[in-house]
PDB file of C-alpha atoms in Angstrom:
ATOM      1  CA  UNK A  12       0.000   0.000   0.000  1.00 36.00           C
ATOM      2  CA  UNK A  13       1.120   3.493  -0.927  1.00 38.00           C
ATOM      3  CA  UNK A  14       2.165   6.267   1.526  1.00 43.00           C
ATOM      4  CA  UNK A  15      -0.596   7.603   4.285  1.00 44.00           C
ATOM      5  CA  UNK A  16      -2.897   3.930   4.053  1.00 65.00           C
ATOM      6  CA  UNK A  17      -3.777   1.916   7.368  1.00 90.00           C
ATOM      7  CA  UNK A  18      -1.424  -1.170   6.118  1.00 93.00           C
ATOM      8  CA  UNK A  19       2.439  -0.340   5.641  1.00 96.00           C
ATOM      9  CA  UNK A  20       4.472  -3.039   3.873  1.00 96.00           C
ATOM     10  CA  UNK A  21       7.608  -3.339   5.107  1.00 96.00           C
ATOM     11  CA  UNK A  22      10.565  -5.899   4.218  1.00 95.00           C
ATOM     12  CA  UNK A  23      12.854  -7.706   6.042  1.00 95.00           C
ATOM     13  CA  UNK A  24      15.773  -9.920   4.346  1.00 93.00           C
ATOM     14  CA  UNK A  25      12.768 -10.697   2.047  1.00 95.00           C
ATOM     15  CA  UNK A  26      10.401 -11.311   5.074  1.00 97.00           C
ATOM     16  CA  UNK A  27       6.957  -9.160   4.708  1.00 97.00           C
ATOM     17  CA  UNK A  28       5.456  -7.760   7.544  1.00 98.00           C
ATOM     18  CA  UNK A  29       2.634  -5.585   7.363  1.00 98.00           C
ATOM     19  CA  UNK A  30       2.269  -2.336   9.799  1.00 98.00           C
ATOM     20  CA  UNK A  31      -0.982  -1.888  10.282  1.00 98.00           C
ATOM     21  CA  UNK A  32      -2.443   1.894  11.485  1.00 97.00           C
ATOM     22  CA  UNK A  33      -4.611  -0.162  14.469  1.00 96.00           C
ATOM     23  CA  UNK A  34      -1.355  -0.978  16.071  1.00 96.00           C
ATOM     24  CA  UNK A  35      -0.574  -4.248  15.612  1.00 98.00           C
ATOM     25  CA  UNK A  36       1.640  -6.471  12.941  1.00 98.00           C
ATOM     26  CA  UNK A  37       0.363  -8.680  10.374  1.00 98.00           C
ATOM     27  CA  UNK A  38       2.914 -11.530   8.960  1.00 98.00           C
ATOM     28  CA  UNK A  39       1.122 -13.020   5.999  1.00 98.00           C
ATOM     29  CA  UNK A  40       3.832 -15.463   5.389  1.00 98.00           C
ATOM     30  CA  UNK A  41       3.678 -17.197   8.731  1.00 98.00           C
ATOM     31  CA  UNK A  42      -0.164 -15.685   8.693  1.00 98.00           C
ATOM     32  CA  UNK A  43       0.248 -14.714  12.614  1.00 98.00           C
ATOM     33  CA  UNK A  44      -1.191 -11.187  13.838  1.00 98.00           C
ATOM     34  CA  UNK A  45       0.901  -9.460  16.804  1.00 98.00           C
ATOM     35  CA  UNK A  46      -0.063  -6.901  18.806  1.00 98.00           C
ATOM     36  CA  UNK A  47       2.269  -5.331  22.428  1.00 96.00           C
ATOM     37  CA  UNK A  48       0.736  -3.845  25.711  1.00 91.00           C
ATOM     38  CA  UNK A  49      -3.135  -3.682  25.546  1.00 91.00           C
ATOM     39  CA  UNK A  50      -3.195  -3.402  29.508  1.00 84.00           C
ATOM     40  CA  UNK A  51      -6.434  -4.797  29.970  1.00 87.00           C
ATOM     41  CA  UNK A  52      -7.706  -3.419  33.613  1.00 76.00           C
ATOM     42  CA  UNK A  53      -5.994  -0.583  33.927  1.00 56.00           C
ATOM     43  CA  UNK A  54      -8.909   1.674  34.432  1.00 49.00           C
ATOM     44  CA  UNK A  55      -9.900  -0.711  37.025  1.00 50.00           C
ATOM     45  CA  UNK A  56      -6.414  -0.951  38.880  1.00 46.00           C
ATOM     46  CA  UNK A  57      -6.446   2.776  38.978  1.00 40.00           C
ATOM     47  CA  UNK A  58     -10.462   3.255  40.642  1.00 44.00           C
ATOM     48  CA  UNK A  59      -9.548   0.231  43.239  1.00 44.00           C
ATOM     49  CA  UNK A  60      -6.333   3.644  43.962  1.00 44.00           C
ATOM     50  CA  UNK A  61      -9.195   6.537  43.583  1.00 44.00           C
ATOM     51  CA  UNK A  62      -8.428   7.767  40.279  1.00 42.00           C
ATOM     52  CA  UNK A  63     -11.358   8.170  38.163  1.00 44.00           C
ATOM     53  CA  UNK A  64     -10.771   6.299  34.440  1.00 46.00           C
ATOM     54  CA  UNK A  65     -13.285   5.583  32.066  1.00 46.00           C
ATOM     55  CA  UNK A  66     -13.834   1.850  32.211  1.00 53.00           C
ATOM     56  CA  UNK A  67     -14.584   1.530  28.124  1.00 57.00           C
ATOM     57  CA  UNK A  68     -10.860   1.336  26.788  1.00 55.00           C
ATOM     58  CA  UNK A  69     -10.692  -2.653  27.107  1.00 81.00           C
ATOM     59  CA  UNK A  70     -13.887  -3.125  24.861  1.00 82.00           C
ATOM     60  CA  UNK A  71     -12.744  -0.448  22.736  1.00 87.00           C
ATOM     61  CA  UNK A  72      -9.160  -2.492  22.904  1.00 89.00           C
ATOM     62  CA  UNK A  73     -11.060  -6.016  22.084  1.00 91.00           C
ATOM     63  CA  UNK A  74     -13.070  -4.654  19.951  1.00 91.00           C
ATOM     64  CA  UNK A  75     -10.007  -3.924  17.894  1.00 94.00           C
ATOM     65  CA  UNK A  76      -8.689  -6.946  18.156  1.00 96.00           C
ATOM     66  CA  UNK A  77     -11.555  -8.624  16.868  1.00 96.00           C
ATOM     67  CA  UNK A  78     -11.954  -6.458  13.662  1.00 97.00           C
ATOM     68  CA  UNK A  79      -8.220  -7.418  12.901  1.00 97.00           C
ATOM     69  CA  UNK A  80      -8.816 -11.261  13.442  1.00 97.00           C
ATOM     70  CA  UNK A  81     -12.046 -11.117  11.420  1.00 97.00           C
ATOM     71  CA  UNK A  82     -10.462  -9.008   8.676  1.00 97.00           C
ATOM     72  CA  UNK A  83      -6.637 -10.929   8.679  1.00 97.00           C
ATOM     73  CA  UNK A  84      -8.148 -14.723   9.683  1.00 98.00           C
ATOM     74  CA  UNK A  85      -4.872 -15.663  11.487  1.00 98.00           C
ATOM     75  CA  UNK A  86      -4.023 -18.602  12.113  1.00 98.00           C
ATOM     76  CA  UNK A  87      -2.648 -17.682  15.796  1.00 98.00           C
ATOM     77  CA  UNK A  88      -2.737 -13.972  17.436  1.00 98.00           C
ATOM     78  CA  UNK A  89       0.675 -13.779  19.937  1.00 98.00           C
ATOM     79  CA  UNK A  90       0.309 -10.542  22.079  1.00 96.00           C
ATOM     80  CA  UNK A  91       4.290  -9.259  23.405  1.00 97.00           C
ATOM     81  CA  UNK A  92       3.596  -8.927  26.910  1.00 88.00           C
ATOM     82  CA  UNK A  93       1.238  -6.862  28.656  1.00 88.00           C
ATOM     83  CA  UNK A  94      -1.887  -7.897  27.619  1.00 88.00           C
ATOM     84  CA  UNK A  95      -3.351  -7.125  31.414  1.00 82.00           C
ATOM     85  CA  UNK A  96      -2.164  -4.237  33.441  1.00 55.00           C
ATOM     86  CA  UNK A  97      -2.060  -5.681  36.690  1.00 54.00           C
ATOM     87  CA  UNK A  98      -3.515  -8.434  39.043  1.00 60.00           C
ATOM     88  CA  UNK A  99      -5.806  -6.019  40.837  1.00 56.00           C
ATOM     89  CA  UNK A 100      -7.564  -4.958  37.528  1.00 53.00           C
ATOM     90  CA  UNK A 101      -8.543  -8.446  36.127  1.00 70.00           C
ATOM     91  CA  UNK A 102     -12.523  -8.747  37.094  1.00 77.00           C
ATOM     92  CA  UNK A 103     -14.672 -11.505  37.200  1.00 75.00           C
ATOM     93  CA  UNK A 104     -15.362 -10.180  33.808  1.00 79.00           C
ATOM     94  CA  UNK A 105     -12.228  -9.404  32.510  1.00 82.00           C
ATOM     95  CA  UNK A 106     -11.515 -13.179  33.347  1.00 83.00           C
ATOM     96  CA  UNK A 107     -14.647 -14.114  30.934  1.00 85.00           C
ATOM     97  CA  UNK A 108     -13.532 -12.351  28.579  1.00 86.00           C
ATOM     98  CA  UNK A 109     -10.510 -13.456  28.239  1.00 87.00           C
ATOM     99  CA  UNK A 110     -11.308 -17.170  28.332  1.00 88.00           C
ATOM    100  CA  UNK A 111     -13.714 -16.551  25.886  1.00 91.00           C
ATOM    101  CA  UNK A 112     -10.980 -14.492  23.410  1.00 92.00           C
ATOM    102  CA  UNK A 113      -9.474 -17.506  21.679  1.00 94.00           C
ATOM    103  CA  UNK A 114     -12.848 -18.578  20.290  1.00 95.00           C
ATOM    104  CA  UNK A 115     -13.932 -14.995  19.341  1.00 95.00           C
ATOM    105  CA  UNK A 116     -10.961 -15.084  17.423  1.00 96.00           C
ATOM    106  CA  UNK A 117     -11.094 -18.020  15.792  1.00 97.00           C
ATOM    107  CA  UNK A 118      -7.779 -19.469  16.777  1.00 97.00           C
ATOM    108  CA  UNK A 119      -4.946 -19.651  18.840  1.00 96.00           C
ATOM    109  CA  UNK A 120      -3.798 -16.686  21.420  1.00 96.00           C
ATOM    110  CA  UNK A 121      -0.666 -16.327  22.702  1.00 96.00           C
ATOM    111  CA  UNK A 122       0.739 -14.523  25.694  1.00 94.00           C
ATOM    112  CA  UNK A 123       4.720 -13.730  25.242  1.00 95.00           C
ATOM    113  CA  UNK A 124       5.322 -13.173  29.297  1.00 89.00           C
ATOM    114  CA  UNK A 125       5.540  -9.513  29.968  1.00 81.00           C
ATOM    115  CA  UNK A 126       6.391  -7.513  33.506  1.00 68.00           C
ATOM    116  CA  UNK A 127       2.549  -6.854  33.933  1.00 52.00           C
ATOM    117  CA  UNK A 128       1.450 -10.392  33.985  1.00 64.00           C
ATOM    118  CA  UNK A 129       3.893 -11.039  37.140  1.00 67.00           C
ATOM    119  CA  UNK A 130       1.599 -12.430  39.999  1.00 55.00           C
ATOM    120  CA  UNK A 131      -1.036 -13.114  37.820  1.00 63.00           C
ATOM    121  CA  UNK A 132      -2.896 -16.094  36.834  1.00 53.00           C
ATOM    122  CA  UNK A 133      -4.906 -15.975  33.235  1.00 70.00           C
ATOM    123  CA  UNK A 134      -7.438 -19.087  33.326  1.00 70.00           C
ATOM    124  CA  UNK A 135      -6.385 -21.012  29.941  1.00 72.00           C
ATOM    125  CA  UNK A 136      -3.967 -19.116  28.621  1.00 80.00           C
ATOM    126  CA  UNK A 137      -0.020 -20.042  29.523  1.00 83.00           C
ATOM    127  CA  UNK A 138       2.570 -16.869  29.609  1.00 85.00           C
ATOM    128  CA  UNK A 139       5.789 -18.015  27.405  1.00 91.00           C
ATOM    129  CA  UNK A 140       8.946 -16.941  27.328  1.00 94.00           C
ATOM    130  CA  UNK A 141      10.806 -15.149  24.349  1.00 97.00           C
ATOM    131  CA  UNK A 142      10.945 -17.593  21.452  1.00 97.00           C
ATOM    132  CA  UNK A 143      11.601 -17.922  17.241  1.00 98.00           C
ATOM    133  CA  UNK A 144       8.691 -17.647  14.965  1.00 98.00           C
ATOM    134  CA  UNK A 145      10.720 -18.165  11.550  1.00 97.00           C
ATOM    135  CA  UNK A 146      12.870 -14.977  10.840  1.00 97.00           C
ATOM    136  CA  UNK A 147      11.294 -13.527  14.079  1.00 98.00           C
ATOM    137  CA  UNK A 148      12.392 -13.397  17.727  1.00 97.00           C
ATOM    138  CA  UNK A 149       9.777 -12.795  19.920  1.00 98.00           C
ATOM    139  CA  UNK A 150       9.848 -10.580  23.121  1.00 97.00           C
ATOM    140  CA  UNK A 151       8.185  -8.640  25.580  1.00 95.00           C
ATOM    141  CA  UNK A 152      11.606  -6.316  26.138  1.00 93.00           C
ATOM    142  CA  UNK A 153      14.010  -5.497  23.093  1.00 94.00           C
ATOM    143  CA  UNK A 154      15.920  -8.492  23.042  1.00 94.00           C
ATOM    144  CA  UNK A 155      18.120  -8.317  19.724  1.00 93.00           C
ATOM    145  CA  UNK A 156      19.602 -11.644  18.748  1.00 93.00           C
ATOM    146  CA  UNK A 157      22.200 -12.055  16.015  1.00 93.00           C
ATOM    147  CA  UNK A 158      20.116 -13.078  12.996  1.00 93.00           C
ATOM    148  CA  UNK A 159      16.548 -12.427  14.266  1.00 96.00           C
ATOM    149  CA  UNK A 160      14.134  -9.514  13.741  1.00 97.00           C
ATOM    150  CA  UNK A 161      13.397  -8.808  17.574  1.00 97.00           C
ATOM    151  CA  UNK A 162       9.971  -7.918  17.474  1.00 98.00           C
ATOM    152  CA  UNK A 163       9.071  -6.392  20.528  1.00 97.00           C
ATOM    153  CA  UNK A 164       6.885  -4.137  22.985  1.00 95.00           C
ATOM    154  CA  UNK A 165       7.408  -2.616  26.928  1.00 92.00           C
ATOM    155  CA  UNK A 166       8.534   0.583  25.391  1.00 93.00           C
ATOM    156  CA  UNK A 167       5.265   2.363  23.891  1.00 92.00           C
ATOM    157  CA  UNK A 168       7.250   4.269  21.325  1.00 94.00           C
ATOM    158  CA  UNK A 169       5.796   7.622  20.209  1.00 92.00           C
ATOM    159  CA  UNK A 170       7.028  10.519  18.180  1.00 91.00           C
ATOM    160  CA  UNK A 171       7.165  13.917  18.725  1.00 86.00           C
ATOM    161  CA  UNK A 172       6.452  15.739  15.464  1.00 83.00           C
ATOM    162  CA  UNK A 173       6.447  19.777  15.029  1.00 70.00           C
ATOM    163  CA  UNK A 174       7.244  22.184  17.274  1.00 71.00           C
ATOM    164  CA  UNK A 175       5.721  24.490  19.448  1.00 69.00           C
ATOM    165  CA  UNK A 176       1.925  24.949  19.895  1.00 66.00           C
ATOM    166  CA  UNK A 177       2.150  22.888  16.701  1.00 69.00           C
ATOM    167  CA  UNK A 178       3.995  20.190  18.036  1.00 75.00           C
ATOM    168  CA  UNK A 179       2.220  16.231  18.188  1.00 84.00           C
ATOM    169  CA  UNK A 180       3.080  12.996  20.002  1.00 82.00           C
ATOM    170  CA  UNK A 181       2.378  10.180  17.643  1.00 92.00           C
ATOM    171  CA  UNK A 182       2.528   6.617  18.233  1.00 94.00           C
ATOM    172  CA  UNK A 183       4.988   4.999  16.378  1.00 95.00           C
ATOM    173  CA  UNK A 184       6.659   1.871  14.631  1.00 96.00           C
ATOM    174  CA  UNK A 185      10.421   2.204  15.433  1.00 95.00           C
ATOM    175  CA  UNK A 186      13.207  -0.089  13.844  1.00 95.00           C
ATOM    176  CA  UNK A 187      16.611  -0.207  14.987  1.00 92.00           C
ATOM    177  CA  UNK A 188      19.802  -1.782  14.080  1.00 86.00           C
ATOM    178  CA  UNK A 189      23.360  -2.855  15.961  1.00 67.00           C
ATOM    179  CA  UNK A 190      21.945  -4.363  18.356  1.00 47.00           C
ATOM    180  CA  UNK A 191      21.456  -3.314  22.601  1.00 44.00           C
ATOM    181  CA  UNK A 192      24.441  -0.838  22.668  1.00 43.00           C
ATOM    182  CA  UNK A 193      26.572  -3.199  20.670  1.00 41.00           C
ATOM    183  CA  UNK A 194      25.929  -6.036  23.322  1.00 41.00           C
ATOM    184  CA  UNK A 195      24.587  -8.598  20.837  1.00 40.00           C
ATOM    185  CA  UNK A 196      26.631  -8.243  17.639  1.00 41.00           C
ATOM    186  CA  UNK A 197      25.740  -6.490  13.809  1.00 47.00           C
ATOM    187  CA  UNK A 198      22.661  -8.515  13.282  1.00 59.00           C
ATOM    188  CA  UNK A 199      20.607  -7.528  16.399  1.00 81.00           C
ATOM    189  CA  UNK A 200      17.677  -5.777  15.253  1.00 94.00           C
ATOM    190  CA  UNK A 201      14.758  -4.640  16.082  1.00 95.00           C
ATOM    191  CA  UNK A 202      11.306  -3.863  15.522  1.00 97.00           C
ATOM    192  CA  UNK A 203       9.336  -1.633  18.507  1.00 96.00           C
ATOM    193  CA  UNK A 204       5.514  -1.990  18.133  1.00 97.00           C
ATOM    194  CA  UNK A 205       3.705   0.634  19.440  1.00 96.00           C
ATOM    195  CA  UNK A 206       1.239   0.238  22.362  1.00 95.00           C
ATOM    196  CA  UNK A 207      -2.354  -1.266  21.364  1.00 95.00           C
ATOM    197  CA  UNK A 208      -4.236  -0.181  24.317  1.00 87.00           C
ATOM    198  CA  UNK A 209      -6.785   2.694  24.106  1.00 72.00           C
ATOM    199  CA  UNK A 210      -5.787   3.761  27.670  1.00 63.00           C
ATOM    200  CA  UNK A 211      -1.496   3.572  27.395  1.00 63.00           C
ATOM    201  CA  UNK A 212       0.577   6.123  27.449  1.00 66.00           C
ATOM    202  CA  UNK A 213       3.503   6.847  25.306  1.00 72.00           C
ATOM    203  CA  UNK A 214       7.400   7.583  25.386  1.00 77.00           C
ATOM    204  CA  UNK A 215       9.442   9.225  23.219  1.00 85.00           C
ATOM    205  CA  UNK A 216      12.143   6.939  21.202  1.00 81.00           C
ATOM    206  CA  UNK A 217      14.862   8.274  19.398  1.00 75.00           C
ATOM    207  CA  UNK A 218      17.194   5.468  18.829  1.00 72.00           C
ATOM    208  CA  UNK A 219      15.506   4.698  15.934  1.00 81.00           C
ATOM    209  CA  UNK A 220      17.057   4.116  12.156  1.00 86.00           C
ATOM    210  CA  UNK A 221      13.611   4.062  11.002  1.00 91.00           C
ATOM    211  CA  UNK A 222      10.386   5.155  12.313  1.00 94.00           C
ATOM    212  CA  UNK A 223       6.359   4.808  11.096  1.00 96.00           C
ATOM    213  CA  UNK A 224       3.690   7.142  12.422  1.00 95.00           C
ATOM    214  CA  UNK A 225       0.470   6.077  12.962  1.00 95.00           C
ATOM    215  CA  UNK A 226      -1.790   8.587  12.734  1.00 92.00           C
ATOM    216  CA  UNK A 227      -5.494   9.399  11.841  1.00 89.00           C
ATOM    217  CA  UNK A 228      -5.957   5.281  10.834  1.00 93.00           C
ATOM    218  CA  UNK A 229      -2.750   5.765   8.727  1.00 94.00           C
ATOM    219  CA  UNK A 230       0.746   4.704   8.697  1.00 96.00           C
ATOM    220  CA  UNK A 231       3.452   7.378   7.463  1.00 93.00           C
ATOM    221  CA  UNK A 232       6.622   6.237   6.814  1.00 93.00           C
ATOM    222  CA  UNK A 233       8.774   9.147   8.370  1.00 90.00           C
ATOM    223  CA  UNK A 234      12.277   8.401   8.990  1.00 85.00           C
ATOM    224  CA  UNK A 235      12.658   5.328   6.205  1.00 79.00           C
ATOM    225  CA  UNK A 236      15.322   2.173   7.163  1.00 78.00           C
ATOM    226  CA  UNK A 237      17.987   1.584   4.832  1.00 67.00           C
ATOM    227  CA  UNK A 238      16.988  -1.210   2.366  1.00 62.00           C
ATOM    228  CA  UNK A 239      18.162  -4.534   3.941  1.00 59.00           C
ATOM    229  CA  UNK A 240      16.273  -7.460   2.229  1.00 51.00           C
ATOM    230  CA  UNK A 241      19.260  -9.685   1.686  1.00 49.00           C
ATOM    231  CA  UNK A 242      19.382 -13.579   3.278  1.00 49.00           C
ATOM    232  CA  UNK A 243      18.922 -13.220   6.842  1.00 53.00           C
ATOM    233  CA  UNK A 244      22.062 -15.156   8.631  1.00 43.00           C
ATOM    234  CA  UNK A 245      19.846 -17.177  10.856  1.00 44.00           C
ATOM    235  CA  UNK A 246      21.461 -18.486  14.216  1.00 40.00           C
ATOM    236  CA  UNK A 247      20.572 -21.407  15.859  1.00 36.00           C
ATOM    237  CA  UNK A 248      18.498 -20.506  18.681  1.00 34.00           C
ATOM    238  CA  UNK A 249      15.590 -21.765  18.076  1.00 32.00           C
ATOM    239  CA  UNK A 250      14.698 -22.486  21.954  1.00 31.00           C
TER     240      UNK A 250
END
């Protein structure tokens, strides 16, 4: 799709992934859908505190979800951590609602484990830890690994665009090369998703070699990656 659409094709060592303006990831090769940090409950975490949220951003949240699982028909949706926002917000309802997710979806959901879910126990669904999907290493935290695409969330990557009275925080797509501070070698990269909750927050990222705006139920590609759709050197680790 061209420039300002709500579905950004974007290649990796000749692996598609598609950015889509709702937030999420769509791989049509390995036809999986990923979305990072929905923080389901936070509104209620925050009223069991005293601080009056609006209690419609996990609907509005699901509701998303759904569209995208009606409209992609994956064949598993794998959320990168975060999917609730803490023990004390997961109702008796919440709970339902989660059960019933995989079947609203019409096929597998996976949890990668993220900080939120610590001390928390999700009725039928099991929290993994980081793994391969093909090209793809999968993470709650960056976690670049020599050969992967670390696809990842925790960070809720926005831009700030403008200046001034005219100035906008946008959430954002942000890619990154080298590696953690050179820690894990020239092949380390990474691919920040942007938050999918309605009710998350967002924080600046500038260590970014490329960067996607979503804005207005569009992705803009504003600071564009270097092309890099050779072989991918793909490391055994596989675990």
């Amino acid at each position: 799709m061209s420039i300002g659409s709500g579905q950004h094709p974007w290649i990796w060592h000749g692996h598609r992934l598609d950015l889509l303006a709702e937030r999420a990831v769509w791989d049509p090769q390995q036809r999986t859908l990923l979305v990072a940090d929905l923080h389901l409950g936070k509104a209620e975490l925050f009223q069991a505190h005293g601080v009056a949220l609006p209690s419609d951003g996990d609907a509005a949240s699901l509701n998303t979800l759904l569209e995208l699982a009606h409209r992609f028909l994956p064949e598993q949706v794998v959320v990168l951590g975060d999917l609730i926002h803490g023990r004390v917000g997961i109702t008796a309802e919440l709970r339902q609602k989660l059960v019933a997710l995989p079947e609203l979806l019409g096929c597998p959901l996976r949890l990668i484990d993220g900080n939120h879910e610590r001390g928390s126990w999700l009725e039928g669904l099991r929290r993994e830890p980081s793994c391969a999907l093909g090209p793809l290493w999968l993470s709650h935290g960056p976690e670049p690994r020599p050969g992967y695409l670390n696809l990842c969330g925790h960070l809720h990557p926005v831009a700030v665009v403008g200046h001034g009275a005219d100035r906008l925080r946008l959430p954002c797509f942000a890619h990154r090369r080298g590696g953690d501070r050179g820690n894990h070698g020239p092949n380390g990269e990474q691919l920040v998703l942007p938050a999918f909750g309605s009710l998350t927050g967002g924080h600046p990222y500038s260590e970014a070699d490329g960067l996607w705006l979503v804005a207005e139920g569009t992705v803009v590609p504003w600071r564009t990656p270097r092309p890099n759709n050779g072989p991918a050197c793909q490391a055994d680790a596989r675990t």
